[in-house]
mmCIF file of C-alpha atoms (C1' of nucleotides) in Angstrom:
data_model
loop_
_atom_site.group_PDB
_atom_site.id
_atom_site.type_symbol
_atom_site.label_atom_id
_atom_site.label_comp_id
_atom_site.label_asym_id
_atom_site.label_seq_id
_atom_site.Cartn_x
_atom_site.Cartn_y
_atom_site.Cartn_z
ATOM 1 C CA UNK A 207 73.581 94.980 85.441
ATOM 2 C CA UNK A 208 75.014 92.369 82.791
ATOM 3 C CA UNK A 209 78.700 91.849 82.924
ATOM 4 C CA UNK A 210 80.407 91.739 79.380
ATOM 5 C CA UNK A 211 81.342 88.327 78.058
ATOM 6 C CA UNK A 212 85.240 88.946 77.613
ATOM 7 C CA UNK A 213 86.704 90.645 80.214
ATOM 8 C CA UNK A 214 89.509 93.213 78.872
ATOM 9 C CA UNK A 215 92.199 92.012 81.032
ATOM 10 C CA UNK A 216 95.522 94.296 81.226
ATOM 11 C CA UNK A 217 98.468 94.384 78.869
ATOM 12 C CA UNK A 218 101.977 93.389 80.084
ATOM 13 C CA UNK A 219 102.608 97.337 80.444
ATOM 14 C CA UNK A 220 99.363 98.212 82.128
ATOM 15 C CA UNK A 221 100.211 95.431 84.516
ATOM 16 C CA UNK A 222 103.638 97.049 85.587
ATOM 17 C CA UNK A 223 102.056 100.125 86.383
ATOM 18 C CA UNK A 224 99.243 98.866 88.073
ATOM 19 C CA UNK A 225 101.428 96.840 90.240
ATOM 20 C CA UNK A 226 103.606 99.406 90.498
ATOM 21 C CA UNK A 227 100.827 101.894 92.081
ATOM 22 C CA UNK A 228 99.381 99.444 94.569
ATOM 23 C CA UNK A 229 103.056 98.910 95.942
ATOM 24 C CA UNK A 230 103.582 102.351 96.145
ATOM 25 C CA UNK A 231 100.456 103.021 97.527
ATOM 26 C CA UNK A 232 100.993 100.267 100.195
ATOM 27 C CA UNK A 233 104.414 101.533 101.228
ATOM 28 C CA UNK A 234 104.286 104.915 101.382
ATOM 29 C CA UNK A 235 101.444 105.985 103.994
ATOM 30 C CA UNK A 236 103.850 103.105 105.749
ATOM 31 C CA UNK A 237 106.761 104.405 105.533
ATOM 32 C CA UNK A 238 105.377 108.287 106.875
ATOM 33 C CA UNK A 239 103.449 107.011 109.763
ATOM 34 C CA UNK A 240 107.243 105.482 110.627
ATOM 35 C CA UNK A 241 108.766 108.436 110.486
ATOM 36 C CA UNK A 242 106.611 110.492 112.109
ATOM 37 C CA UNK A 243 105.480 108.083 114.938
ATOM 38 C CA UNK A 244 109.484 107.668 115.828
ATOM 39 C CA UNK A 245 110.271 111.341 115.703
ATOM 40 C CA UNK A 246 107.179 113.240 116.361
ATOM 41 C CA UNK A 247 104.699 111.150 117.850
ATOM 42 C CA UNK A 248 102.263 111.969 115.041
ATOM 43 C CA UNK A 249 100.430 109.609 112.798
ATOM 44 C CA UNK A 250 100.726 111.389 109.083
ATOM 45 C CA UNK A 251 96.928 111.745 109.008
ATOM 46 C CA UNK A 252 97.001 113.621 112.381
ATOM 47 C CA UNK A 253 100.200 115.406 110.887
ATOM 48 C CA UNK A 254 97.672 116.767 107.647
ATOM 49 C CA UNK A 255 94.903 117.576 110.304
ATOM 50 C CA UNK A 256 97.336 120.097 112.129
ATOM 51 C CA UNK A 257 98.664 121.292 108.907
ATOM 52 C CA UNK A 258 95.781 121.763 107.053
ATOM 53 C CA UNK A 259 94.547 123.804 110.151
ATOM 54 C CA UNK A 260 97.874 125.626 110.516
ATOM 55 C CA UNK A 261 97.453 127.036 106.791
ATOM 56 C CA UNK A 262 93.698 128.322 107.302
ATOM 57 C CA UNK A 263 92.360 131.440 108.270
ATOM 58 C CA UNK A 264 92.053 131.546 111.535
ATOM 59 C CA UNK A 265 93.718 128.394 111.950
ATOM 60 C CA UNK A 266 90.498 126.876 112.410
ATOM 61 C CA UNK A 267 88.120 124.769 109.883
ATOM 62 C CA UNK A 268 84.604 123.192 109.713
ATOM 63 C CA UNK A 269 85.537 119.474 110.346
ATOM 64 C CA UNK A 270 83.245 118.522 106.654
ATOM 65 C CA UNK A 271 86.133 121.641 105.397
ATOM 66 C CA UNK A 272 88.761 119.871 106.911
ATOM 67 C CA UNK A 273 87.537 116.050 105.769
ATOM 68 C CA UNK A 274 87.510 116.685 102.223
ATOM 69 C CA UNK A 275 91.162 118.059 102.566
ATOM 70 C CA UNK A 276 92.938 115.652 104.032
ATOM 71 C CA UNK A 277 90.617 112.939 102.335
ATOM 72 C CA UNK A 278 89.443 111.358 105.158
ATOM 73 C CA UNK A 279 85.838 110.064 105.240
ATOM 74 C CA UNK A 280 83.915 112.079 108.388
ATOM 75 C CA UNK A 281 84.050 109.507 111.323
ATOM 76 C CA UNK A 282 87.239 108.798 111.079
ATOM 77 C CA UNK A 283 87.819 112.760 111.632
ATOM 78 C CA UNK A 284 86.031 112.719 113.683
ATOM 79 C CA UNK A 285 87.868 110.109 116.122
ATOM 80 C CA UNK A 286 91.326 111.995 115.459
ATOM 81 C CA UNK A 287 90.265 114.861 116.147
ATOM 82 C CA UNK A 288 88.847 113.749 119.221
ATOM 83 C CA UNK A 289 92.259 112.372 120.494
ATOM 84 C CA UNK A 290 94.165 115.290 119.275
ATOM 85 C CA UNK A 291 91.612 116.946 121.801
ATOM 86 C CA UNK A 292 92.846 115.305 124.137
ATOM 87 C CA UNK A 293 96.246 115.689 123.791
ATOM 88 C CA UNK A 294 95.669 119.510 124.062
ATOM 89 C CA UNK A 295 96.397 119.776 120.398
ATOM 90 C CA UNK A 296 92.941 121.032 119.295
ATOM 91 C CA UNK A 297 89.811 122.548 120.642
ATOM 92 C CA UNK A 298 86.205 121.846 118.833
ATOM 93 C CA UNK A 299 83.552 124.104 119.578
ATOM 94 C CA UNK A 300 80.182 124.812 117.695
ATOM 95 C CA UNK A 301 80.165 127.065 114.953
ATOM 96 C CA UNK A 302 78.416 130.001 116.186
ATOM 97 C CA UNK A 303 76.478 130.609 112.553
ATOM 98 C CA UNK A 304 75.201 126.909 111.940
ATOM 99 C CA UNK A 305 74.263 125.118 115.059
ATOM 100 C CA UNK A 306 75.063 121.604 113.595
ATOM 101 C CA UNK A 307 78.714 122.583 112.861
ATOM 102 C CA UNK A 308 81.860 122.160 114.317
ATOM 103 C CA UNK A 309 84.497 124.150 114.042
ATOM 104 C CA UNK A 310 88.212 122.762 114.857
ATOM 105 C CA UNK A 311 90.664 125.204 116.223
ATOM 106 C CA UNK A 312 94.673 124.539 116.300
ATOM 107 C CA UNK A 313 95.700 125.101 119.903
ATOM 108 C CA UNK A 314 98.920 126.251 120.852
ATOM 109 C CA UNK A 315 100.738 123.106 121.501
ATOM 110 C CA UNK A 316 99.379 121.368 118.716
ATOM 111 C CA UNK A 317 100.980 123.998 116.593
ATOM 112 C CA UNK A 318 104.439 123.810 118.543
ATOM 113 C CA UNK A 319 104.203 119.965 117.674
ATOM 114 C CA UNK A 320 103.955 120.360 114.074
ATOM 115 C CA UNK A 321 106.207 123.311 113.634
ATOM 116 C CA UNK A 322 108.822 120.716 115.761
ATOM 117 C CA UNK A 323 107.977 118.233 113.162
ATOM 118 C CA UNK A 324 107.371 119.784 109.984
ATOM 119 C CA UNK A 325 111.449 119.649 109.033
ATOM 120 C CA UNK A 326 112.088 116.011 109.702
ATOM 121 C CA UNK A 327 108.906 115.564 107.310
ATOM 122 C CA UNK A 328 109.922 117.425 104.597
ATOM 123 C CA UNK A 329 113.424 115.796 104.927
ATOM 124 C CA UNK A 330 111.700 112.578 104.490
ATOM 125 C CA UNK A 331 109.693 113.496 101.478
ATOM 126 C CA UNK A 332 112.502 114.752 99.593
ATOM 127 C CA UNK A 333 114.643 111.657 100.523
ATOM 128 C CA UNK A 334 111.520 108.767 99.208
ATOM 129 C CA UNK A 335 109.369 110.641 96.725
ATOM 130 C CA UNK A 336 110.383 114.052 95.592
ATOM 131 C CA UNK A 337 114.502 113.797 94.823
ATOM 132 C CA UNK A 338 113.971 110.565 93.500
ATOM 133 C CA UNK A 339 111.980 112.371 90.436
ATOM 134 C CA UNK A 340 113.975 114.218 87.193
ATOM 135 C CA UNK A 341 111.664 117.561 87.168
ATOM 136 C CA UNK A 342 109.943 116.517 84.744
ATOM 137 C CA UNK A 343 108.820 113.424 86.447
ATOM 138 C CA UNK A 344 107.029 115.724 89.203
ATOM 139 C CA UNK A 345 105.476 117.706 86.178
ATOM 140 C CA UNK A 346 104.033 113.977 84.838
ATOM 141 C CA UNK A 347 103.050 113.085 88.363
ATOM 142 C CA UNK A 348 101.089 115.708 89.044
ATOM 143 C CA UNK A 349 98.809 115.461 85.511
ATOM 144 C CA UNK A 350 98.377 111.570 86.362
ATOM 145 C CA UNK A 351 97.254 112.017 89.672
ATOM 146 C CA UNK A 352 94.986 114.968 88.417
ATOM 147 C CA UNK A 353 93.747 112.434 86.031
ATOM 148 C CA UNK A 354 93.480 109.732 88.761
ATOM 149 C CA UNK A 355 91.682 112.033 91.663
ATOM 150 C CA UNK A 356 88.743 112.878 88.629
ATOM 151 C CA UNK A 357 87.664 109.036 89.295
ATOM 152 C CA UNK A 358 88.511 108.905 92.261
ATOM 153 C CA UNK A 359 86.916 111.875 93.505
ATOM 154 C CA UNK A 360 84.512 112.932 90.967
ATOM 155 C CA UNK A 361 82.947 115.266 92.929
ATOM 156 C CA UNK A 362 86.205 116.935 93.202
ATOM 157 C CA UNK A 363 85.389 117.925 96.868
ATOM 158 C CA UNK A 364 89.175 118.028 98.199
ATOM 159 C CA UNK A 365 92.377 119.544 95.953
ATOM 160 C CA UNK A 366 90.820 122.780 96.145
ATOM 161 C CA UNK A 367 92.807 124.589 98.478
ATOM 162 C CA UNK A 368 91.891 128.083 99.914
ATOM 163 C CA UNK B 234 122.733 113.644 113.885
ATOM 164 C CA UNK B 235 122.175 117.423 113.371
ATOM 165 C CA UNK B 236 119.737 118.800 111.195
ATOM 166 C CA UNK B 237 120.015 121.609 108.738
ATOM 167 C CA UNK B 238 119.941 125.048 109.607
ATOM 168 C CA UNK B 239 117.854 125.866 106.200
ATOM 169 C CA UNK B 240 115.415 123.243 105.296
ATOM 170 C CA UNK B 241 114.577 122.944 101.774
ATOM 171 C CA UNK B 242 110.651 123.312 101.503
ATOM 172 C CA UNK B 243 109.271 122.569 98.184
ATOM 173 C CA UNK B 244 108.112 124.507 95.582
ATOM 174 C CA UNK B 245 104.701 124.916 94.385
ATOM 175 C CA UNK B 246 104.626 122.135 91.752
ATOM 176 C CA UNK B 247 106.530 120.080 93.940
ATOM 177 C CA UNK B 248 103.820 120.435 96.585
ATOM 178 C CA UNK B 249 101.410 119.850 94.249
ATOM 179 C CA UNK B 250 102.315 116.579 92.961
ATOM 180 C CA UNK B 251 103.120 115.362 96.435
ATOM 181 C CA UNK B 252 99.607 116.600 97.389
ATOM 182 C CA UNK B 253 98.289 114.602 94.618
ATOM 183 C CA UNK B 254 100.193 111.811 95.387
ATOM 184 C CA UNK B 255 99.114 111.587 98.916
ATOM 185 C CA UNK B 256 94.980 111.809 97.813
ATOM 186 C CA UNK B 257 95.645 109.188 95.591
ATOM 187 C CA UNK B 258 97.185 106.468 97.983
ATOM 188 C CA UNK B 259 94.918 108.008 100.512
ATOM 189 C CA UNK B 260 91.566 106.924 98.158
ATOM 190 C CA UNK B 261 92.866 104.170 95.727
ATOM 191 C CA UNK B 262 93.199 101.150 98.668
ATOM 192 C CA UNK B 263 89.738 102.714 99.877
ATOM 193 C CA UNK B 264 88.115 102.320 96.262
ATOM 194 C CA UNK B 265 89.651 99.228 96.100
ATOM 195 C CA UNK B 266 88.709 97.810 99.335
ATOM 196 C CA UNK B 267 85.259 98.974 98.652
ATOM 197 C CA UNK B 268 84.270 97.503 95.272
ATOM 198 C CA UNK B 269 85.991 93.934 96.029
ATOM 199 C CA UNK B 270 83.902 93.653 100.172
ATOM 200 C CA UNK B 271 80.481 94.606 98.209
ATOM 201 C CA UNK B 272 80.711 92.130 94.976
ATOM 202 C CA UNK B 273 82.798 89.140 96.764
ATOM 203 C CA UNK B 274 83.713 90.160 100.385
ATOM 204 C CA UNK B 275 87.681 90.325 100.500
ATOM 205 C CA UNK B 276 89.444 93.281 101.043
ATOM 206 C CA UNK B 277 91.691 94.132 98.573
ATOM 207 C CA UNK B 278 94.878 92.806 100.281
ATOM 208 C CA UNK B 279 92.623 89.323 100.627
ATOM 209 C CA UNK B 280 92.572 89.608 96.632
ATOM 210 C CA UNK B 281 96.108 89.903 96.524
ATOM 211 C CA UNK B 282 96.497 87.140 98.592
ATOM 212 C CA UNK B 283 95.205 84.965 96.859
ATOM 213 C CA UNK B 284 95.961 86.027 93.756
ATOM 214 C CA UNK B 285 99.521 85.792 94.219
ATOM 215 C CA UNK B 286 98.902 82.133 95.283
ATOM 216 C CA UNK B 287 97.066 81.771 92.203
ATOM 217 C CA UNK B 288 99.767 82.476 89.663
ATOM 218 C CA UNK B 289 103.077 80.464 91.924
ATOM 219 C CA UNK B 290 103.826 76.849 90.933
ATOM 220 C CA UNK B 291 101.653 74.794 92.730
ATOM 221 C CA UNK B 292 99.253 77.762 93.534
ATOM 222 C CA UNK B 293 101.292 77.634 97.015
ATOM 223 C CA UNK B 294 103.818 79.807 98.608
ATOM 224 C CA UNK B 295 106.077 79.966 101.275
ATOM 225 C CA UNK B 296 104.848 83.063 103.673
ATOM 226 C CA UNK B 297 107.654 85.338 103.901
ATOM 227 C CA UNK B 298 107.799 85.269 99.697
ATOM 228 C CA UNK B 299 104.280 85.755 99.918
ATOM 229 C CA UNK B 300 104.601 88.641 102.345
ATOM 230 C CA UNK B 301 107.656 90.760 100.189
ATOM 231 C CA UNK B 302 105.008 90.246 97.006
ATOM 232 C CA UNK B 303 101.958 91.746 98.477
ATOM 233 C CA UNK B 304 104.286 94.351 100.205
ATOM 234 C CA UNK B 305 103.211 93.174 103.654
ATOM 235 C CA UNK B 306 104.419 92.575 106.814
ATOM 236 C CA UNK B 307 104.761 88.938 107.997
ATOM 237 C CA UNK B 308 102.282 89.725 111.345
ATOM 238 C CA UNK B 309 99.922 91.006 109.021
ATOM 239 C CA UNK B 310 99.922 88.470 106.702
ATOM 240 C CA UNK B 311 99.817 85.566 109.085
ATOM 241 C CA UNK B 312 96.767 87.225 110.606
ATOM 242 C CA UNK B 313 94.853 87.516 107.393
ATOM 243 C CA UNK B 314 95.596 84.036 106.178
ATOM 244 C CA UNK B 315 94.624 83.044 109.673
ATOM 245 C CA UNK B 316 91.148 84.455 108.782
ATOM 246 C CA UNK B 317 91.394 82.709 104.956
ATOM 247 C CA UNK B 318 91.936 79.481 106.416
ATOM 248 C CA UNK B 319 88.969 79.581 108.657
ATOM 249 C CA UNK B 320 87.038 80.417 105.376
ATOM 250 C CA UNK B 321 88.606 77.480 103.411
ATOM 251 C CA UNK B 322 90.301 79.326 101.120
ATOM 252 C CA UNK B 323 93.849 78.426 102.303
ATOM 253 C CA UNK B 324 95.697 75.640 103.996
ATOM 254 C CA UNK B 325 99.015 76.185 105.945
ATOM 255 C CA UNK B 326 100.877 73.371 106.153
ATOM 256 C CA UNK B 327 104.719 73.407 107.722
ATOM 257 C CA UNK B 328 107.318 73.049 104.859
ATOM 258 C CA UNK B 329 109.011 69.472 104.254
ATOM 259 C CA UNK B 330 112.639 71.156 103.225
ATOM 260 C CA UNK B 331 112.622 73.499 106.260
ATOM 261 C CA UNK B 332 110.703 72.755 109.344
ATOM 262 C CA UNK B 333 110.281 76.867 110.031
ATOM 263 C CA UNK B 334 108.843 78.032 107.085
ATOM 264 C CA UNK B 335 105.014 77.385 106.609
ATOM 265 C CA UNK B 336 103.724 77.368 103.023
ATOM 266 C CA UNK B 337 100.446 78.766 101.857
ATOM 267 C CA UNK B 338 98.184 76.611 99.388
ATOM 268 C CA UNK B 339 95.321 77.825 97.461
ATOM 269 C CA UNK B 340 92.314 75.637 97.879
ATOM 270 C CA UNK B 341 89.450 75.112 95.487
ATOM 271 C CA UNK B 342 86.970 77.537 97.195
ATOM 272 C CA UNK B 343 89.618 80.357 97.209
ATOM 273 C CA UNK B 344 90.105 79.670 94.031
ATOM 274 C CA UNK B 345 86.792 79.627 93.141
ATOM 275 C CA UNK B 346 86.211 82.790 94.874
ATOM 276 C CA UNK B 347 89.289 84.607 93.114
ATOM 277 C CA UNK B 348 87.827 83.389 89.553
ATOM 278 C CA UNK B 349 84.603 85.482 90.392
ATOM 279 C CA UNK B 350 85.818 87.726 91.698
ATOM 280 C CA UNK B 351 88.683 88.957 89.099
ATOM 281 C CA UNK B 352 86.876 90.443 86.315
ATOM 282 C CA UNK B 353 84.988 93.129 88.589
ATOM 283 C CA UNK B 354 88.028 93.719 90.473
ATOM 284 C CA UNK B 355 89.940 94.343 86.407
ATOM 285 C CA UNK B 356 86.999 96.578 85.260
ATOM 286 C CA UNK B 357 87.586 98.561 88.404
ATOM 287 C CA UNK B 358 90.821 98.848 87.928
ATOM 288 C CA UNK B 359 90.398 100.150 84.592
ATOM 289 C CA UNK B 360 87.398 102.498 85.121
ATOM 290 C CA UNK B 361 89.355 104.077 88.325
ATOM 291 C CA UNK B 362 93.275 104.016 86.789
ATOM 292 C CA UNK B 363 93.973 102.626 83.722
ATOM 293 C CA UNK B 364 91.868 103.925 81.586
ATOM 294 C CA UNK B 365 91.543 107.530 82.844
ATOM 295 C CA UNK B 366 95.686 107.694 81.836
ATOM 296 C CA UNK B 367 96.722 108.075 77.994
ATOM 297 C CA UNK B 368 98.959 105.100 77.167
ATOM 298 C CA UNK B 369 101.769 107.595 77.395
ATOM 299 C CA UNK B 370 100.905 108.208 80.714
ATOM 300 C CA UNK B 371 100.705 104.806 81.923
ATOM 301 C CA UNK B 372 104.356 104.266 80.765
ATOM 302 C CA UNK B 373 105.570 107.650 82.466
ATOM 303 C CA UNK B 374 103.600 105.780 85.904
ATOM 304 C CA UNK B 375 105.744 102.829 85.517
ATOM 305 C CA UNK B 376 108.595 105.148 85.407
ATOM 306 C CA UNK B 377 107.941 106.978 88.347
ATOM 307 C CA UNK B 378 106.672 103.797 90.542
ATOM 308 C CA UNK B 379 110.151 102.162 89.628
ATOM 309 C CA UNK B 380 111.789 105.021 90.986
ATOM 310 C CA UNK B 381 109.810 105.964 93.859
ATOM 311 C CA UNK B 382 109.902 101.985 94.780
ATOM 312 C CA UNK B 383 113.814 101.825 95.084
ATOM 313 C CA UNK B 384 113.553 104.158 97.772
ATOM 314 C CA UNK B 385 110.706 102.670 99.306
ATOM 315 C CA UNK B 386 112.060 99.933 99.045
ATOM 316 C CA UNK B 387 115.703 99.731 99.090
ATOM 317 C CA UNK B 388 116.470 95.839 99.255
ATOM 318 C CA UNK B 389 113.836 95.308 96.314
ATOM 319 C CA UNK B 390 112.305 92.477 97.658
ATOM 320 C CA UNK B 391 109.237 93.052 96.055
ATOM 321 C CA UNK B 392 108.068 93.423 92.561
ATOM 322 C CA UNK B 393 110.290 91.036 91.013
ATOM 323 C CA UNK B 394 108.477 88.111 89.640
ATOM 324 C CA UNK B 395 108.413 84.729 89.545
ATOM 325 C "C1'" DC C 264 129.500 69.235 118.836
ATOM 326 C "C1'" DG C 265 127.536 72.576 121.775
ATOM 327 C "C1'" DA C 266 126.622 77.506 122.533
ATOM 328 C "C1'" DC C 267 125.028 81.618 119.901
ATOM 329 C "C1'" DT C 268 122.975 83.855 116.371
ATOM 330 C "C1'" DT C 269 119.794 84.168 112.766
ATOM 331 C "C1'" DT C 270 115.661 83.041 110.353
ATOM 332 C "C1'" DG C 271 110.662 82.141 109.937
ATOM 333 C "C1'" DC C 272 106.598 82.551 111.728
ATOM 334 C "C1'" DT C 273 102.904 83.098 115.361
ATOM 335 C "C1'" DT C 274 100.590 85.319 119.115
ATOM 336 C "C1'" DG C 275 98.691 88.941 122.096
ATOM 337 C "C1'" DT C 276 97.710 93.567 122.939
ATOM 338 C "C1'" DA C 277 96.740 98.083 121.815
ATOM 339 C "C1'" DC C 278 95.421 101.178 118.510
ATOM 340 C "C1'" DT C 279 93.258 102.857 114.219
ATOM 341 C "C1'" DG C 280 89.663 102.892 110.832
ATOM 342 C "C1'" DT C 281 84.962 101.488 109.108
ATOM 343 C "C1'" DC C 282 80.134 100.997 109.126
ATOM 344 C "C1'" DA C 283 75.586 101.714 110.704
ATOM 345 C "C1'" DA C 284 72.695 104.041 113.714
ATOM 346 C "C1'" DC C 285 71.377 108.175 116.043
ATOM 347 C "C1'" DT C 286 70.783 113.276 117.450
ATOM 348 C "C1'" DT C 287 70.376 117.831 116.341
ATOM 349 C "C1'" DT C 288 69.900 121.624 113.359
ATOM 350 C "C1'" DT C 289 68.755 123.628 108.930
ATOM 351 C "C1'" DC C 290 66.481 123.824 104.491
ATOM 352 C "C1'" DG C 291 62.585 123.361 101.088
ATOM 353 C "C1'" DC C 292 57.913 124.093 100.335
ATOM 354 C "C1'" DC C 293 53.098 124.016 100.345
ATOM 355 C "C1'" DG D 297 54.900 128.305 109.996
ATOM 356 C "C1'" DG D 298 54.901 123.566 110.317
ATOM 357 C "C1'" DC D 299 56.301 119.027 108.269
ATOM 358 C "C1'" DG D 300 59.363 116.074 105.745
ATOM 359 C "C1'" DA D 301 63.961 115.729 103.968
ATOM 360 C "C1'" DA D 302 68.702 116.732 104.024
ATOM 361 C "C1'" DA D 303 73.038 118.051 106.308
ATOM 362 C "C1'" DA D 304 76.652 117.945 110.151
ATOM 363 C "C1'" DG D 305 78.637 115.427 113.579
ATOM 364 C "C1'" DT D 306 79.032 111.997 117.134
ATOM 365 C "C1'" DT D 307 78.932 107.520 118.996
ATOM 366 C "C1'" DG D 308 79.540 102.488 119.660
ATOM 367 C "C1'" DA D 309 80.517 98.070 118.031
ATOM 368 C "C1'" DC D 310 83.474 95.648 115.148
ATOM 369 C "C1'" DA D 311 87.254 94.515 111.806
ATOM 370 C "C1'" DG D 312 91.859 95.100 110.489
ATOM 371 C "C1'" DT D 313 96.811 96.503 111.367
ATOM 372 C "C1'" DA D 314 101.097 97.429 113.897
ATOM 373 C "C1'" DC D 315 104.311 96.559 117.391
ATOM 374 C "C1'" DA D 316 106.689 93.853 120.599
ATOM 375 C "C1'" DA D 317 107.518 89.593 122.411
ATOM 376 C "C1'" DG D 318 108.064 84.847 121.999
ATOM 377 C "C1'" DC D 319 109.182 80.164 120.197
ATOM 378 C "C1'" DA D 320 111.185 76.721 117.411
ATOM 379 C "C1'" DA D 321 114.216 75.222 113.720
ATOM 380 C "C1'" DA D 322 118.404 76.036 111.116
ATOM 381 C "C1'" DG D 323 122.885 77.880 110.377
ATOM 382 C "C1'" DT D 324 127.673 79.223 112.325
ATOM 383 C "C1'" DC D 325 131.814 78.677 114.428
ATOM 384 C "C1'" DG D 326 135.306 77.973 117.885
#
DNA sequence: CGACTTTGCTTGTACTGTCAACTTTTCGCC
DNA sequence: GGCGAAAAGTTGACAGTACAAGCAAAGTCG
């Protein structure tokens, strides 16, 4: 486990972008937790937990399922869901064909909640990320985060939806 | 304050590069965070931190110019160089021109500790991002990250260097 | 030149996320 | 079919962050 003897440090560009990223990645989960938390009285990772489970069959997903799609590691899930519970938003019970599972079902007023918050989100998207690209700027962004999830996520366990 | 009748959803590549978008800042800080705690226990805003201080005249800043370049918020930064200080890798001391402002220095051991711990942190940085884009690509990031930041952040306090 | 506002930062509390340990069920296999 | 290993979640303790409040110094202005 040698490390090399010149380290290949970034070019002026590379820099930009790097920085770049990490800003935007610092700001944006920021600035949708905001949002949400004033107007909805969500937290954007409980917001993808409803609407992840809004979209399935059944409206209802194996918590592992529903971890790799909004990718969130499984205790951490775990604990949402557990307060979402609580709010009458969800109801876990075990999944009747593998004992170990649990299976997370959208309850009623956890779907009224994001249906009453899914505009003002969409709204906000459009206004920081989405109308601030040309077209072909969503077309790049999408191949460079491809690119980007393959290392991040090499077991390519989320993305795949349905 | 009334809302639109019609609200414009997005379209499927739309949603798709926003989905993409949101894995990435959702895993990148958590890669991050990872690598640097196991090889030289910061977190990745730590790193920042101090590198920041590293490369300002002096190796010292004053906190809120520290906070806009890290993309922080001034609680969160005065509670994490709280925690530096106690490890002897910063000194506060109260600023000579204005009796309000504190300024940040950069003392040997965090220096020390940032000189170790920089070449993993660039090879990780590479392996995860830079390297997994074409050069192409990496210029169409800084592109979008520009673009995306000025609505992030509107006052631009950030990103401008030095 | 004294009240009022603004700026710069700190502090305390509450909440959120992480990590390691643990329980229970299922699978692989001789 | 019984034993070890793996999988699925949960739990509890701890670290890190956000939010709101507070305090002190500096600017503003009648």
């Amino acid at each position: 486990m040698t490390t090399p003897d010149e380290v290949r440090w970034l070019t002026a560009d590379q820099l930009r972008a790097w920085v770049g990223l990490l800003s935007v990645a610092e700001l944006l989960p920021a600035a949708l937790d905001s949002q949400l938390r004033r107007d909805a009285g969500l937290t954007h990772f409980d917001y993808q937990v409803l609407a992840m489970l809004s979209e399935a069959p059944g409206r209802s997903l194996r918590m592992t399922t529903l971890a790799q799609r909004t990718s969130a590691t499984l205790p951490r899930l775990s604990h949402v869901v557990e307060r979402l519970e609580g709010r009458g938003f969800v109801v876990r019970t075990p999944d009747p064909d593998d004992a170990r599972a649990t299976r997370a079902y959208l309850a009623e007023p956890g779907w009224d909640t994001l249906v009453a918050a899914a505009p003002g989100h969409v709204v906000n998207a459009r206004a920081l990320v989405i109308d601030a690209l040309t077209d072909e700027q969503v077309s790049q962004l999408e191949s460079i985060t491809g690119a980007l999830l393959a290392r991040l996520d090499p077991e390519d366990r989320l993305a795949r939806r349905g």
